[in-house]
Short mmCIF file of C-alpha atoms in Angstrom, two decimals:
data_model
loop_
_atom_site.label_atom_id
_atom_site.label_comp_id
_atom_site.label_asym_id
_atom_site.label_seq_id
_atom_site.Cartn_x
_atom_site.Cartn_y
_atom_site.Cartn_z
CA MET H 1382 0.00 0.00 0.00
CA THR H 1383 1.31 3.45 -0.90
CA HIS H 1384 0.10 7.04 -0.47
CA GLN H 1385 0.79 10.36 -2.23
CA PHE H 1386 0.46 13.55 -0.19
CA HIS H 1387 -0.73 16.73 -1.90
CA SER H 1388 2.31 18.77 -2.97
CA THR H 1389 1.47 21.64 -0.59
CA THR H 1390 0.85 19.77 2.69
CA LEU H 1391 4.30 18.66 3.85
CA ARG H 1392 5.75 21.92 5.19
CA GLU H 1393 9.04 22.86 6.82
CA TYR H 1394 7.81 22.88 10.44
CA ASP H 1395 4.60 20.87 10.29
CA ILE H 1396 1.99 19.32 8.00
CA ARG H 1397 -0.92 21.53 6.97
CA GLY H 1398 -3.73 21.55 4.44
CA ILE H 1399 -7.35 22.37 3.58
CA ILE H 1400 -9.81 19.71 4.74
CA GLY H 1401 -11.45 17.90 1.82
CA GLU H 1402 -9.11 19.54 -0.69
CA THR H 1403 -5.47 18.94 0.23
CA LEU H 1404 -5.81 17.05 3.54
CA GLY H 1405 -8.06 14.22 4.71
CA GLU H 1406 -8.35 10.92 6.59
CA ALA H 1407 -6.11 9.01 4.17
CA ASP H 1408 -3.33 11.52 4.85
CA ALA H 1409 -3.77 11.22 8.62
CA TYR H 1410 -3.61 7.42 8.33
CA ALA H 1411 -0.41 7.62 6.22
CA ILE H 1412 1.17 10.02 8.72
CA GLY H 1413 0.37 7.54 11.48
CA ARG H 1414 1.93 4.65 9.54
CA GLY H 1415 5.10 6.56 8.67
CA PHE H 1416 5.63 8.17 12.08
CA ALA H 1417 4.99 4.86 13.86
CA THR H 1418 7.49 3.09 11.59
CA LEU H 1419 10.18 5.66 12.41
CA ILE H 1420 9.40 5.41 16.16
CA ALA H 1421 9.58 1.60 16.02
CA ARG H 1422 12.86 1.65 14.10
CA ALA H 1423 14.27 3.99 16.77
CA GLY H 1424 13.32 1.46 19.46
CA GLY H 1425 10.11 3.16 20.60
CA SER H 1426 6.66 1.69 21.16
CA CYS H 1427 4.19 4.46 22.13
CA VAL H 1428 3.00 7.80 20.73
CA VAL H 1429 0.81 10.38 22.50
CA VAL H 1430 -1.88 12.06 20.38
CA GLY H 1431 -3.91 15.25 21.01
CA TYR H 1432 -6.08 17.56 18.94
CA ASP H 1433 -7.35 21.14 18.82
CA GLY H 1434 -10.93 22.43 18.63
CA ARG H 1435 -11.40 22.29 14.89
CA VAL H 1436 -14.45 20.54 13.53
CA SER H 1437 -12.30 18.13 11.47
CA SER H 1438 -9.89 17.19 14.29
CA PRO H 1439 -11.68 14.14 15.83
CA VAL H 1440 -12.00 12.40 12.44
CA LEU H 1441 -8.32 12.98 11.68
CA GLU H 1442 -7.37 11.71 15.14
CA ALA H 1443 -9.23 8.42 14.60
CA ALA H 1444 -7.45 7.86 11.25
CA LEU H 1445 -4.06 8.85 12.71
CA ILE H 1446 -4.42 6.38 15.61
CA ARG H 1447 -5.46 3.64 13.18
CA GLY H 1448 -2.26 4.30 11.23
CA LEU H 1449 -0.09 4.23 14.35
CA ASN H 1450 -1.67 0.96 15.48
CA ASP H 1451 -1.37 -0.71 12.05
CA SER H 1452 2.38 -0.14 12.21
CA GLY H 1453 2.57 -1.74 15.64
CA ILE H 1454 2.75 1.36 17.84
CA ASP H 1455 0.52 1.98 20.87
CA ALA H 1456 -1.39 5.27 20.95
CA VAL H 1457 -2.33 7.28 24.03
CA SER H 1458 -4.93 9.98 23.34
CA VAL H 1459 -4.96 12.99 25.67
CA GLY H 1460 -8.01 14.34 23.84
CA MET H 1461 -8.76 17.94 22.99
CA GLY H 1462 -6.49 20.65 24.34
CA PRO H 1463 -3.79 23.16 23.43
CA THR H 1464 -0.66 21.98 21.60
CA PRO H 1465 1.54 22.62 24.68
CA MET H 1466 -0.61 20.14 26.65
CA LEU H 1467 0.38 17.49 24.09
CA TYR H 1468 4.04 18.56 24.37
CA TYR H 1469 3.72 18.29 28.17
CA ALA H 1470 2.22 14.79 27.91
CA GLU H 1471 5.07 13.71 25.62
CA ALA H 1472 7.58 15.07 28.14
CA VAL H 1473 6.10 13.53 31.32
CA LEU H 1474 4.37 10.26 30.36
CA GLU H 1475 7.05 7.62 30.83
CA GLU H 1476 5.78 5.38 28.05
CA ALA H 1477 5.77 8.19 25.44
CA ASP H 1478 8.38 7.99 22.66
CA GLY H 1479 6.82 10.75 20.58
CA GLY H 1480 3.79 12.96 20.19
CA ILE H 1481 1.47 14.28 17.48
CA GLN H 1482 -0.94 17.21 17.85
CA ILE H 1483 -3.66 17.60 15.23
CA THR H 1484 -4.00 21.35 14.77
CA GLY H 1485 -4.57 24.02 12.15
CA SER H 1486 -2.86 26.52 14.48
CA HIS H 1487 -3.96 30.08 13.57
CA ASN H 1488 -5.16 29.21 10.06
CA PRO H 1489 -8.78 29.63 8.87
CA ALA H 1490 -11.41 27.15 10.10
CA ASN H 1491 -11.22 24.89 7.00
CA TYR H 1492 -7.52 24.12 7.57
CA ASN H 1493 -5.99 21.46 9.76
CA GLY H 1494 -2.59 19.88 10.25
CA PHE H 1495 -0.09 18.07 12.46
CA LYS H 1496 2.76 19.14 14.77
CA MET H 1497 5.12 16.41 15.90
CA VAL H 1498 7.72 15.58 18.55
CA PHE H 1499 10.07 12.64 18.12
CA GLN H 1500 11.66 11.28 21.31
CA GLY H 1501 11.72 14.74 22.86
CA ARG H 1502 13.02 16.63 19.83
CA PRO H 1503 11.20 18.65 17.18
CA PHE H 1504 10.28 16.66 14.06
CA PHE H 1505 10.54 18.91 10.99
CA GLY H 1506 12.23 19.61 7.66
CA ALA H 1507 13.93 16.43 6.43
CA ASP H 1508 11.90 14.35 8.94
CA ILE H 1509 8.63 15.50 7.37
CA ARG H 1510 9.96 14.98 3.83
CA LYS H 1511 10.90 11.43 4.89
CA LEU H 1512 7.23 10.72 5.76
CA GLY H 1513 6.36 11.64 2.16
CA GLU H 1514 9.07 9.38 0.72
CA MET H 1515 8.04 6.46 2.95
CA ALA H 1516 4.37 6.84 1.97
CA ALA H 1517 5.19 6.94 -1.76
CA ALA H 1518 7.27 3.76 -1.40
CA GLY H 1519 4.87 2.00 1.01
CA ASP H 1520 7.85 1.67 3.37
CA TRP H 1521 5.81 1.01 6.51
CA ASP H 1522 6.17 -1.57 9.26
CA ALA H 1523 3.09 -3.67 9.98
CA GLY H 1524 1.86 -4.67 13.41
CA THR H 1525 -0.93 -4.34 15.95
CA GLY H 1526 -0.86 -1.55 18.48
CA THR H 1527 -3.26 -0.66 21.27
CA SER H 1528 -5.07 2.60 21.92
CA ARG H 1529 -6.27 4.17 25.17
CA SER H 1530 -7.19 7.58 26.56
CA VAL H 1531 -5.57 9.53 29.39
CA ASP H 1532 -6.99 12.69 30.94
CA ILE H 1533 -4.00 14.95 31.54
CA LEU H 1534 -5.65 18.40 31.56
CA GLU H 1535 -5.71 18.90 35.38
CA ARG H 1536 -2.14 17.65 35.73
CA TYR H 1537 -0.99 20.01 32.96
CA VAL H 1538 -2.71 23.03 34.54
CA ASP H 1539 -1.22 22.14 37.96
CA ARG H 1540 2.22 22.17 36.35
CA LEU H 1541 1.64 25.66 34.91
CA VAL H 1542 1.39 27.10 38.44
CA GLU H 1543 3.63 24.64 40.27
CA ASP H 1544 6.38 27.12 41.16
CA PHE H 1545 4.46 30.36 40.61
CA GLY H 1546 6.16 33.18 42.52
CA GLY H 1547 3.88 36.09 41.65
CA LYS H 1548 1.43 38.21 43.59
CA ALA H 1549 -2.26 38.77 42.83
CA ALA H 1550 -2.96 40.52 39.53
CA ARG H 1551 -6.01 41.63 37.55
CA VAL H 1552 -5.75 40.08 34.10
CA GLY H 1553 -7.92 39.64 30.98
CA TRP H 1554 -7.67 36.40 28.99
CA ASP H 1555 -8.92 36.05 25.39
CA CYS H 1556 -8.98 32.44 24.17
CA GLY H 1557 -10.55 33.26 20.79
CA ASN H 1558 -12.69 30.06 20.94
CA GLY H 1559 -9.48 28.10 20.43
CA ALA H 1560 -8.26 24.94 22.18
CA ALA H 1561 -6.74 26.82 25.15
CA GLY H 1562 -10.18 27.77 26.56
CA PRO H 1563 -10.88 24.87 28.98
CA ALA H 1564 -7.30 24.93 30.31
CA VAL H 1565 -7.50 28.70 30.88
CA GLU H 1566 -10.79 28.29 32.77
CA LEU H 1567 -9.01 25.91 35.16
CA LEU H 1568 -5.82 27.99 35.27
CA VAL H 1569 -7.41 31.27 36.40
CA LYS H 1570 -9.01 29.47 39.38
CA ARG H 1571 -5.52 28.52 40.56
CA LEU H 1572 -4.06 32.04 40.25
CA PRO H 1573 -4.37 34.79 42.87
CA GLY H 1574 -6.15 38.02 41.91
CA GLU H 1575 -9.08 38.77 39.62
CA HIS H 1576 -9.30 37.18 36.21
CA PHE H 1577 -11.74 37.88 33.38
CA THR H 1578 -12.01 35.45 30.46
CA LEU H 1579 -13.32 35.87 26.92
CA PHE H 1580 -14.39 33.22 24.40
CA THR H 1581 -13.25 30.15 26.37
CA GLU H 1582 -15.87 27.96 24.72
CA VAL H 1583 -14.14 25.90 22.04
CA ASP H 1584 -15.69 26.51 18.62
CA GLY H 1585 -13.80 25.52 15.49
CA ASN H 1586 -15.72 28.09 13.44
CA PHE H 1587 -14.19 30.95 15.51
CA PRO H 1588 -17.38 33.06 15.67
CA ASN H 1589 -15.93 36.04 17.56
CA HIS H 1590 -12.61 36.78 15.90
CA HIS H 1591 -9.81 34.89 14.20
CA PRO H 1592 -7.46 33.34 16.79
CA ASP H 1593 -4.21 35.01 15.71
CA PRO H 1594 -2.98 37.43 18.41
CA THR H 1595 -0.21 38.85 16.20
CA GLU H 1596 -2.83 40.78 14.20
CA GLU H 1597 -3.84 43.82 16.23
CA LYS H 1598 -7.43 43.81 14.92
CA ASN H 1599 -7.96 40.46 16.71
CA LEU H 1600 -7.15 42.13 20.07
CA ALA H 1601 -10.07 44.61 19.96
CA ASP H 1602 -12.26 42.63 22.40
CA LEU H 1603 -9.37 42.19 24.82
CA LYS H 1604 -8.57 45.93 24.68
CA ALA H 1605 -12.20 46.76 25.46
CA LEU H 1606 -12.20 44.35 28.42
CA VAL H 1607 -8.92 45.70 29.87
CA ALA H 1608 -10.18 49.30 29.53
CA GLU H 1609 -13.63 48.59 30.97
CA LYS H 1610 -12.38 46.65 34.01
CA LYS H 1611 -9.19 48.76 34.40
CA LEU H 1612 -7.06 45.59 34.37
CA ASP H 1613 -3.27 45.34 34.80
CA PHE H 1614 -2.90 43.77 31.36
CA GLY H 1615 -4.45 41.25 28.97
CA VAL H 1616 -3.25 38.12 27.18
CA ALA H 1617 -4.58 36.37 24.07
CA PHE H 1618 -3.86 32.99 22.47
CA ASP H 1619 -3.79 31.56 18.99
CA GLY H 1620 -6.00 28.63 17.97
CA ASP H 1621 -3.83 25.93 19.55
CA GLY H 1622 -2.36 27.86 22.48
CA ASP H 1623 1.33 27.84 21.57
CA ARG H 1624 1.53 31.57 20.72
CA ILE H 1625 0.79 34.47 23.05
CA GLY H 1626 -0.34 38.02 22.38
CA ALA H 1627 -0.44 40.70 25.11
CA ILE H 1628 -1.55 44.26 25.77
CA ASP H 1629 -0.68 46.46 28.73
CA GLY H 1630 -3.10 48.32 31.00
CA GLN H 1631 -3.25 51.20 28.53
CA GLY H 1632 -4.18 48.93 25.63
CA ARG H 1633 -0.75 49.12 23.97
CA VAL H 1634 0.29 45.91 22.24
CA ILE H 1635 3.32 44.18 23.74
CA TRP H 1636 4.83 42.50 20.68
CA GLY H 1637 6.67 39.16 20.80
CA ASP H 1638 10.13 40.71 21.01
CA GLN H 1639 8.99 43.15 23.72
CA LEU H 1640 7.59 40.28 25.80
CA LEU H 1641 10.90 38.49 25.38
CA SER H 1642 12.72 41.54 26.68
CA ILE H 1643 10.62 41.38 29.90
CA TYR H 1644 11.18 37.64 30.30
CA ALA H 1645 14.92 38.04 29.58
CA GLU H 1646 15.30 40.43 32.50
CA VAL H 1647 13.75 37.87 34.88
CA VAL H 1648 15.77 34.92 33.53
CA LEU H 1649 19.08 36.83 33.52
CA LYS H 1650 18.57 37.78 37.19
CA ASP H 1651 18.57 34.04 37.89
CA LEU H 1652 21.11 32.95 35.26
CA PRO H 1653 23.59 35.81 34.67
CA GLY H 1654 25.31 35.72 31.29
CA ALA H 1655 22.88 33.21 29.75
CA THR H 1656 22.22 33.04 26.00
CA ILE H 1657 18.81 34.36 24.89
CA ILE H 1658 17.65 33.44 21.36
CA ALA H 1659 15.29 35.49 19.20
CA ASP H 1660 14.40 35.18 15.52
CA VAL H 1661 15.60 37.47 12.74
CA LYS H 1662 12.35 39.43 12.76
CA ALA H 1663 12.93 40.70 16.32
CA SER H 1664 13.82 44.31 17.07
CA GLN H 1665 17.41 45.40 17.43
CA ALA H 1666 16.24 46.94 20.73
CA LEU H 1667 15.75 43.40 22.11
CA PHE H 1668 19.25 42.20 21.21
CA ASP H 1669 20.71 45.42 22.67
CA ARG H 1670 18.65 45.00 25.84
CA VAL H 1671 19.83 41.41 26.36
CA SER H 1672 23.46 42.62 26.06
CA GLU H 1673 22.75 45.48 28.46
CA LEU H 1674 21.37 42.99 31.01
CA GLY H 1675 24.59 40.97 30.73
CA GLY H 1676 23.17 38.20 28.56
CA GLU H 1677 24.36 36.76 25.22
CA PRO H 1678 21.86 37.63 22.46
CA LEU H 1679 21.68 35.13 19.61
CA MET H 1680 19.79 35.87 16.40
CA TRP H 1681 18.40 32.72 14.77
CA LYS H 1682 16.10 31.53 11.99
CA THR H 1683 12.34 31.97 12.22
CA GLY H 1684 10.32 28.79 12.92
CA HIS H 1685 9.38 27.09 16.20
CA SER H 1686 11.15 23.84 15.29
CA LEU H 1687 14.37 25.62 14.26
CA ILE H 1688 14.42 27.66 17.47
CA LYS H 1689 13.81 24.59 19.67
CA SER H 1690 16.68 22.77 17.95
CA LYS H 1691 19.02 25.74 18.47
CA MET H 1692 18.02 25.90 22.15
CA LYS H 1693 18.94 22.26 22.63
CA GLU H 1694 22.26 22.82 20.87
CA THR H 1695 23.21 25.90 22.94
CA GLY H 1696 21.62 25.00 26.29
CA CYS H 1697 19.75 28.33 26.14
CA PRO H 1698 17.14 28.92 28.92
CA LEU H 1699 14.83 31.28 26.99
CA ALA H 1700 13.95 31.98 23.37
CA GLY H 1701 11.19 33.66 21.46
CA GLU H 1702 9.84 34.68 18.11
CA MET H 1703 8.18 37.83 16.88
CA SER H 1704 5.10 35.68 16.18
CA GLY H 1705 4.50 35.07 19.89
CA HIS H 1706 6.11 31.64 20.34
CA VAL H 1707 7.96 31.83 23.69
CA PHE H 1708 10.17 28.96 24.83
CA PHE H 1709 11.09 28.62 28.51
CA LYS H 1710 13.71 26.03 29.38
CA HIS H 1711 14.21 28.02 32.60
CA ARG H 1712 12.06 26.14 35.19
CA TYR H 1713 10.11 24.46 32.36
CA TYR H 1714 10.56 22.06 29.41
CA GLY H 1715 11.79 24.26 26.56
CA PHE H 1716 8.69 24.02 24.36
CA ASP H 1717 6.47 26.93 23.29
CA ASP H 1718 3.58 27.26 25.73
CA ALA H 1719 1.52 30.46 25.66
CA LEU H 1720 -0.36 29.60 28.87
CA TYR H 1721 2.90 29.19 30.75
CA ALA H 1722 4.20 32.42 29.19
CA ALA H 1723 1.08 34.20 30.52
CA VAL H 1724 1.75 32.86 34.04
CA ARG H 1725 5.38 34.05 33.78
CA LEU H 1726 4.19 37.52 32.71
CA ILE H 1727 2.09 37.81 35.88
CA GLU H 1728 5.10 36.66 37.88
CA ALA H 1729 7.43 39.15 36.14
CA GLN H 1730 5.52 42.08 37.69
CA THR H 1731 6.37 40.74 41.15
CA LEU H 1732 9.97 39.73 40.46
CA LEU H 1733 10.86 43.00 38.69
CA GLY H 1734 8.83 45.20 41.05
CA LYS H 1735 7.14 46.99 38.14
CA SER H 1736 3.76 46.66 36.46
CA VAL H 1737 3.60 45.26 32.93
CA THR H 1738 2.35 48.72 31.84
CA GLN H 1739 5.45 50.37 33.34
CA LEU H 1740 7.75 47.76 31.77
CA ARG H 1741 6.13 48.38 28.37
CA GLY H 1742 6.30 52.16 28.85
CA GLU H 1743 10.04 52.10 29.59
CA MET H 1744 10.91 50.43 26.28
CA ALA H 1745 12.76 52.56 23.76
CA PRO H 1746 10.27 53.89 21.21
CA MET H 1747 11.00 52.37 17.83
CA ILE H 1748 9.21 53.06 14.60
CA ASN H 1749 8.71 49.84 12.71
CA THR H 1750 6.51 48.17 10.17
CA PRO H 1751 4.38 45.15 10.98
CA GLU H 1752 5.38 41.96 9.22
CA MET H 1753 4.68 42.63 5.52
CA ARG H 1754 3.96 39.68 3.24
CA PHE H 1755 4.19 39.78 -0.56
CA GLN H 1756 2.83 37.06 -2.78
CA VAL H 1757 5.54 35.49 -4.88
CA ASP H 1758 5.66 32.26 -6.83
CA GLU H 1759 6.72 29.30 -4.64
CA ALA H 1760 9.45 28.38 -7.13
CA ARG H 1761 10.81 31.93 -7.11
CA LYS H 1762 10.77 32.98 -3.43
CA PHE H 1763 14.14 31.55 -2.32
CA ALA H 1764 15.78 32.61 -5.59
CA VAL H 1765 14.76 36.23 -5.01
CA VAL H 1766 16.41 36.21 -1.57
CA GLU H 1767 19.60 34.76 -3.09
CA GLU H 1768 19.63 37.51 -5.74
CA VAL H 1769 19.17 40.18 -3.06
CA LEU H 1770 22.02 38.71 -0.98
CA ALA H 1771 24.30 38.63 -4.02
CA ARG H 1772 23.61 42.30 -4.83
CA LEU H 1773 24.05 43.39 -1.20
CA SER H 1774 27.31 41.47 -0.93
CA ALA H 1775 28.61 43.21 -4.06
CA SER H 1776 27.64 46.60 -2.60
CA GLY H 1777 29.49 46.02 0.70
CA ALA H 1778 26.34 46.39 2.87
CA THR H 1779 26.28 45.11 6.49
CA VAL H 1780 24.22 41.94 6.14
CA ASN H 1781 23.22 39.10 8.44
CA ALA H 1782 22.24 36.11 6.26
CA THR H 1783 21.07 33.76 9.08
CA ASP H 1784 17.58 33.59 7.56
CA GLY H 1785 17.14 35.74 4.44
CA ALA H 1786 18.79 39.17 4.32
CA ARG H 1787 18.82 41.39 7.42
CA VAL H 1788 20.57 44.67 6.63
CA ASN H 1789 21.82 47.17 9.22
CA THR H 1790 22.19 50.82 8.22
CA GLU H 1791 22.60 54.05 10.17
CA ASP H 1792 18.80 54.44 10.07
CA GLY H 1793 18.07 51.02 11.59
CA TRP H 1794 17.53 47.68 9.85
CA TRP H 1795 15.39 45.92 7.28
CA LEU H 1796 14.72 42.27 6.57
CA LEU H 1797 13.62 40.28 3.54
CA ARG H 1798 13.17 36.52 3.87
CA ALA H 1799 11.24 33.72 2.20
CA SER H 1800 8.46 32.16 4.28
CA ASN H 1801 8.92 28.43 4.83
CA THR H 1802 5.19 27.87 5.12
CA GLN H 1803 3.62 30.06 2.40
CA ASP H 1804 4.36 31.33 -1.12
CA VAL H 1805 5.29 34.76 0.23
CA LEU H 1806 8.29 36.95 0.92
CA VAL H 1807 8.28 38.52 4.37
CA ALA H 1808 9.70 41.99 4.98
CA ARG H 1809 10.10 44.13 8.07
CA ALA H 1810 11.91 47.39 8.82
CA GLU H 1811 12.66 49.38 11.97
CA ALA H 1812 14.12 52.85 12.45
CA ARG H 1813 14.43 55.61 15.03
CA ASP H 1814 12.25 58.04 13.07
CA GLU H 1815 9.78 58.20 10.17
CA ALA H 1816 12.31 59.61 7.70
CA GLY H 1817 14.68 56.74 8.47
CA LEU H 1818 11.90 54.20 8.02
CA GLU H 1819 11.07 55.67 4.61
CA ARG H 1820 14.70 55.33 3.53
CA LEU H 1821 14.74 51.68 4.66
CA MET H 1822 11.49 50.93 2.83
CA ALA H 1823 12.96 52.51 -0.31
CA GLN H 1824 15.87 50.04 -0.07
CA ILE H 1825 13.46 47.10 0.17
CA ASP H 1826 11.50 48.41 -2.84
CA GLU H 1827 14.73 48.87 -4.80
CA GLN H 1828 15.80 45.27 -4.12
CA LEU H 1829 12.38 43.86 -5.02
CA ALA H 1830 12.33 45.92 -8.24
CA ALA H 1831 15.80 44.66 -9.19
CA SER H 1832 14.36 41.12 -8.99
CA GLY H 1833 11.30 42.09 -11.03
CA LEU H 1834 8.88 42.35 -8.11
CA GLU H 1835 7.09 45.18 -6.39
CA ARG H 1836 5.82 45.57 -2.86
CA GLY H 1837 2.30 46.29 -4.17
CA GLU H 1838 -0.44 44.10 -2.80
CA GLN H 1839 0.28 42.42 0.50
CA ALA H 1840 -0.69 38.80 1.01
CA GLY H 1841 -2.82 37.78 3.97
CA HIS H 1842 -2.14 34.81 6.26
#
């Protein structure tokens, strides 16, 4: 028996597609067969499975478990919950040799996908391509595995507050009808202070707003709640609870790199001189702040799997991405968990002796663009970045080529990189003033034009 995946579903960091068009039960079954075969060949015997609140998730889970079992691997289902709950189960259940979360993350309701952990490490890139090769060749072990369910939600929530060292706070929580809702309902009961929740009922059609906290328009309800109740701050989660968004008491957004700057101060108090990793889209202000606090800033490639791998390699206690993935190895497991990040934000107020609003207010004002995305042909996107790098190298510009082209100038910096998950180029620029930002944007436009593209119409998510 063999299986062909749709050409667009096997991505760099995970597997993702449109239900009924590019992703279905046969794909879930094939993923189960391939993943189980790799686990078995590595000496393992059990995989933990979880799923998010999407309408299509239970059907995919059933097919995935069937695939795992038919290749001789036992499956333990932890049921519906946020992706970090699945990561937690994989980390603490002794029998677990790997884990798979069925999730469409922050994508529209008709999408779904899979995020995987293999014996405690991220499973991505070549690993995912290997699943495609194995399916095409029918290279699957056969066997008979068992399947059972374990309820781990209470245990997971207990772990989130296990060593909480913060004082009472007044916080707003927007779950966006995503999979984090039930866990957040339990979590706020365990935290001191007053907590107000929004949209904790799981609904895969996302009736209130799209669960992507990196888009400011999706934070409107949270801003209204924080203003109305005069709260200390508010947090929001994406559809599967591995990315956090935040606003301060004045309704100002605290972007991913700004959150990381707060967390870095706490971690570096405890671990002086530690390495803190952030992706290439993060503000220069963050890297400067980490240095100022006595830490070692490390700029790395965008992508949760790539960051987790770099953390393991460097022994780094804290990392984060502009997109709101925050990874605490300090007192935790090193995976991206937005609920845990929210708990640590409450605690930061106590440990730093300042409110989140004050911490946000003290940050150097920077003028920057949001993440801009430009549609470009899949076959062309990496080539364009190579052309840009070649031209910049010839011109003697100061370039960091860790992930695309990040160029430093006297005005600030700009970035152009190819997305690993979509047929888009991603650009961002940051300067000290508007005039500087305009000059940086002109450089981006010039480079795009030289490769026959224009900034023009931005692509959505």
